[in-house]
Amino acid sequence: MDTASTSAYDDVRTAPRALATEAVHAGRDDLARQGLHAPPIDLSTTYPSYDSRAEAARIDAFATDGADPAGPPVYGRLGNPTVARFETALARLEGTESAVAFASGMAALSAVLLARSAVGLRHVVAVRPLYGCSDHLLTAGLLGTEVTWTDPAGIADAIRPDTGLVMVESPANPTLAELDLRAVAHSCGSVPLLADNTFATPVLQRPAERGARLVLHSATKYLGGHGDVLAGVVACDEEFAGRLRQIRFATGGVLHPLAGYLLLRGLSTLPVRVRAASANAAELARRLTADPRVARVRYPRLGGAMVAFEVHGDPHEVISRVRLVTPAVSLGSVDTLIQHPASISHRIVDAEDRRGAGVSDRLLRLSVGLEDVDDLWADLDQALGAPRERQVAPLREAIR
């Protein structure tokens, strides 16, 4: 049985390696010495222990600081060896001491908010846009938090004695707006900065290197990369990770071991997938920018596989006409997805707040995959409809 934990193979870590190398090897460094090539999947929910005194001591230690219990696993809600491999790998890619995985991105964010609320720091400063459900969780105060929305220049002034967190997303969902994370982190002072890095992934940026204490991912997206796993993860220092593990244990927002396995497998191709999809996205952004049927195109300076664009016509008609591109919520898969944020991902955000954050009713969000770029363009071209000149031709005839 595999009993590896995040600390079980620290002794085989090597000198710093390139990200592409870490993506393939992190979390797997101990396999060869175990006579294994592929990581095993440990599906156990509980584990035998004949020393109940030692078990009690380990549980007491976990209750103190949330550190991974030394020795063999105890119980599935406390931790799992397969999930621990993914956590180790993601922390290595993000350049943090630790990472804690959850059942979804929203479960991960909820754990962070609960961790800060538990010490009396219920106030959050946030910059729009964020993912729609993140926005709703903060605005609705479902976890007892209070939020102050501000622009990046107003962060320092918005911080109060009870502020426990500053939250940003860059590039942002769905407008792809970018922030200077280093400047934002400076504005936060001693308040932890949480940066949602779902769109960029550690391939394009590592927020911890720019001052973020917490890095959030909806691992459902690019980290998994194939549209078949639901997960979230927070990369952070070990002190905060301990608190998150305690909350995960208490609330039960654990990641299933099979999901942990799929995520670890997904990380191995993450750099290749992100770079190939980004090349497609950049080319589609170029073609969309030159198209008279498109009013505006947003594509990050950072790059990436996401494109947002506003159409002159009816965005719902574009959605209804795609054939190769899949009209669906979510993003980050190997195939290309398109959705209308105002109707789906950001529908839960108040319409005025949504528009104020740049999420117009004509905005479409495109998650570009690995298909041939000419095939993707052919589908978008027909979905956009007739060129504007041809659309007004009948009117010209009628005027004559």
Coordinates of C-alpha atoms in Angstrom, one line a residue, residues 183-344:
A183 CA 1.6 46.5 -6.3
V184 CA -1.6 45.0 -4.9
A185 CA 0.4 42.9 -2.4
H186 CA 2.2 46.1 -1.3
S187 CA -1.2 47.8 -0.7
C188 CA -2.3 44.9 1.5
G189 CA 0.4 45.5 4.1
S190 CA 0.2 42.7 6.7
V191 CA -3.2 41.5 5.4
P192 CA -2.9 38.2 3.4
L193 CA -3.5 38.6 -0.3
L194 CA -5.5 35.8 -2.0
A195 CA -4.9 35.6 -5.7
D196 CA -7.1 33.4 -7.9
N197 CA -4.7 32.0 -10.4
T198 CA -7.1 29.7 -12.2
F199 CA -6.9 31.4 -15.6
A200 CA -3.1 31.9 -15.6
T201 CA -2.0 28.7 -13.9
P202 CA 1.6 28.5 -12.6
V203 CA 2.8 28.1 -16.2
L204 CA 2.1 31.8 -16.9
Q205 CA 2.5 33.4 -13.4
R206 CA 3.2 32.4 -9.8
P207 CA 1.4 34.9 -7.5
A208 CA 3.4 33.9 -4.5
E209 CA 6.5 35.3 -6.1
R210 CA 4.7 38.6 -6.3
G211 CA 3.6 38.8 -2.7
A212 CA 0.4 36.8 -2.5
R213 CA 0.2 34.6 0.6
L214 CA -2.6 32.5 -0.8
V215 CA -3.0 31.2 -4.3
L216 CA -6.4 29.8 -5.2
H217 CA -7.3 27.4 -8.1
S218 CA -10.4 25.9 -9.3
A219 CA -8.5 22.8 -10.1
T220 CA -11.5 21.6 -12.2
K221 CA -10.2 23.8 -14.9
Y222 CA -6.6 23.8 -16.3
L223 CA -5.0 21.7 -13.5
G224 CA -7.2 18.8 -14.3
G225 CA -7.5 19.9 -17.9
H226 CA -9.9 17.3 -19.3
G227 CA -13.3 18.3 -18.0
D228 CA -13.6 15.1 -15.8
V229 CA -12.7 16.2 -12.3
L230 CA -14.1 18.7 -9.8
A231 CA -11.6 20.1 -7.3
G232 CA -10.1 23.2 -5.7
V233 CA -6.8 23.9 -4.1
V234 CA -5.0 26.6 -2.1
A235 CA -1.2 26.9 -2.3
C236 CA 0.2 28.7 0.7
D237 CA 2.7 28.7 3.5
E238 CA 2.7 25.7 6.0
E239 CA 1.2 27.8 8.8
F240 CA -1.9 28.7 6.9
A241 CA -2.1 25.2 5.3
G242 CA -2.4 23.7 8.8
R243 CA -5.4 25.8 9.5
L244 CA -7.0 24.9 6.2
R245 CA -6.4 21.2 6.9
Q246 CA -8.2 21.5 10.3
I247 CA -11.2 23.2 8.6
R248 CA -11.2 20.6 5.8
F249 CA -11.3 17.9 8.5
A250 CA -14.1 19.6 10.4
T251 CA -16.3 20.5 7.5
G252 CA -15.6 17.5 5.3
G253 CA -14.8 19.3 2.1
V254 CA -12.3 16.6 1.2
L255 CA -11.0 15.7 -2.3
H256 CA -11.7 12.2 -3.5
P257 CA -8.5 10.1 -4.1
L258 CA -9.5 9.4 -7.7
A259 CA -9.8 13.1 -8.3
G260 CA -6.4 13.6 -6.7
Y261 CA -4.9 11.0 -9.0
L262 CA -6.5 12.6 -12.1
L263 CA -5.2 16.0 -11.0
L264 CA -1.7 14.7 -10.6
R265 CA -1.9 13.2 -14.0
G266 CA -3.2 16.4 -15.4
L267 CA -0.3 18.4 -14.0
S268 CA 2.2 16.4 -16.0
T269 CA 0.9 17.9 -19.3
L270 CA -0.1 21.3 -17.9
P271 CA 2.8 23.3 -19.5
V272 CA 2.3 21.7 -22.9
R273 CA -1.5 22.1 -22.8
V274 CA -1.4 25.7 -21.6
R275 CA 1.2 26.8 -24.2
A276 CA -0.5 25.1 -27.1
A277 CA -4.0 26.4 -26.2
S278 CA -2.5 29.8 -25.6
A279 CA -1.1 29.9 -29.2
N280 CA -4.5 29.0 -30.5
A281 CA -6.1 31.7 -28.3
A282 CA -3.7 34.4 -29.4
E283 CA -4.5 33.6 -33.1
L284 CA -8.2 33.6 -32.6
A285 CA -8.0 36.9 -30.7
R286 CA -6.1 38.4 -33.6
R287 CA -8.8 37.2 -36.1
L288 CA -11.6 38.3 -33.9
T289 CA -10.0 41.8 -33.5
A290 CA -10.0 42.2 -37.3
D291 CA -13.6 41.1 -37.7
P292 CA -16.2 43.8 -38.2
R293 CA -18.9 41.6 -36.5
V294 CA -16.9 41.9 -33.3
A295 CA -17.1 45.0 -31.2
R296 CA -14.3 44.4 -28.8
V297 CA -11.8 41.7 -28.0
R298 CA -10.0 41.2 -24.6
Y299 CA -6.9 39.1 -24.5
P300 CA -4.4 39.3 -21.6
R301 CA -0.9 40.7 -22.0
L302 CA 0.1 37.7 -20.0
G303 CA -1.2 35.4 -22.7
G304 CA -3.3 32.3 -21.9
A305 CA -6.0 30.2 -23.4
M306 CA -9.0 32.5 -22.6
V307 CA -10.5 35.1 -25.0
A308 CA -13.4 37.4 -24.2
F309 CA -15.2 39.3 -26.9
E310 CA -18.2 41.4 -27.4
V311 CA -20.3 41.1 -30.6
H312 CA -22.4 43.7 -32.4
G313 CA -25.2 41.2 -32.9
D314 CA -27.0 38.9 -30.5
P315 CA -24.6 36.8 -28.4
H316 CA -27.2 34.2 -27.8
E317 CA -27.4 33.5 -31.5
V318 CA -23.7 33.0 -31.6
I319 CA -24.0 30.4 -28.8
S320 CA -26.8 28.6 -30.6
R321 CA -24.9 28.3 -33.9
V322 CA -21.5 26.8 -32.8
R323 CA -21.0 23.2 -33.9
L324 CA -17.3 22.3 -33.2
V325 CA -17.0 24.6 -30.2
T326 CA -19.1 23.3 -27.2
P327 CA -21.5 25.8 -25.6
A328 CA -21.0 25.0 -22.0
V329 CA -20.0 26.5 -18.6
S330 CA -16.5 25.9 -17.2
L331 CA -13.2 26.2 -19.0
G332 CA -9.7 24.8 -19.2
S333 CA -10.4 21.6 -21.0
V334 CA -8.6 20.2 -24.1
D335 CA -11.7 21.1 -26.2
T336 CA -12.9 24.6 -26.8
L337 CA -15.9 25.9 -24.8
I338 CA -18.0 29.1 -25.2
Q339 CA -20.5 30.7 -22.8
H340 CA -22.4 33.9 -22.1
P341 CA -21.3 35.1 -18.7
A342 CA -24.3 37.3 -18.1
S343 CA -26.5 34.3 -18.5
I344 CA -24.5 31.6 -16.7

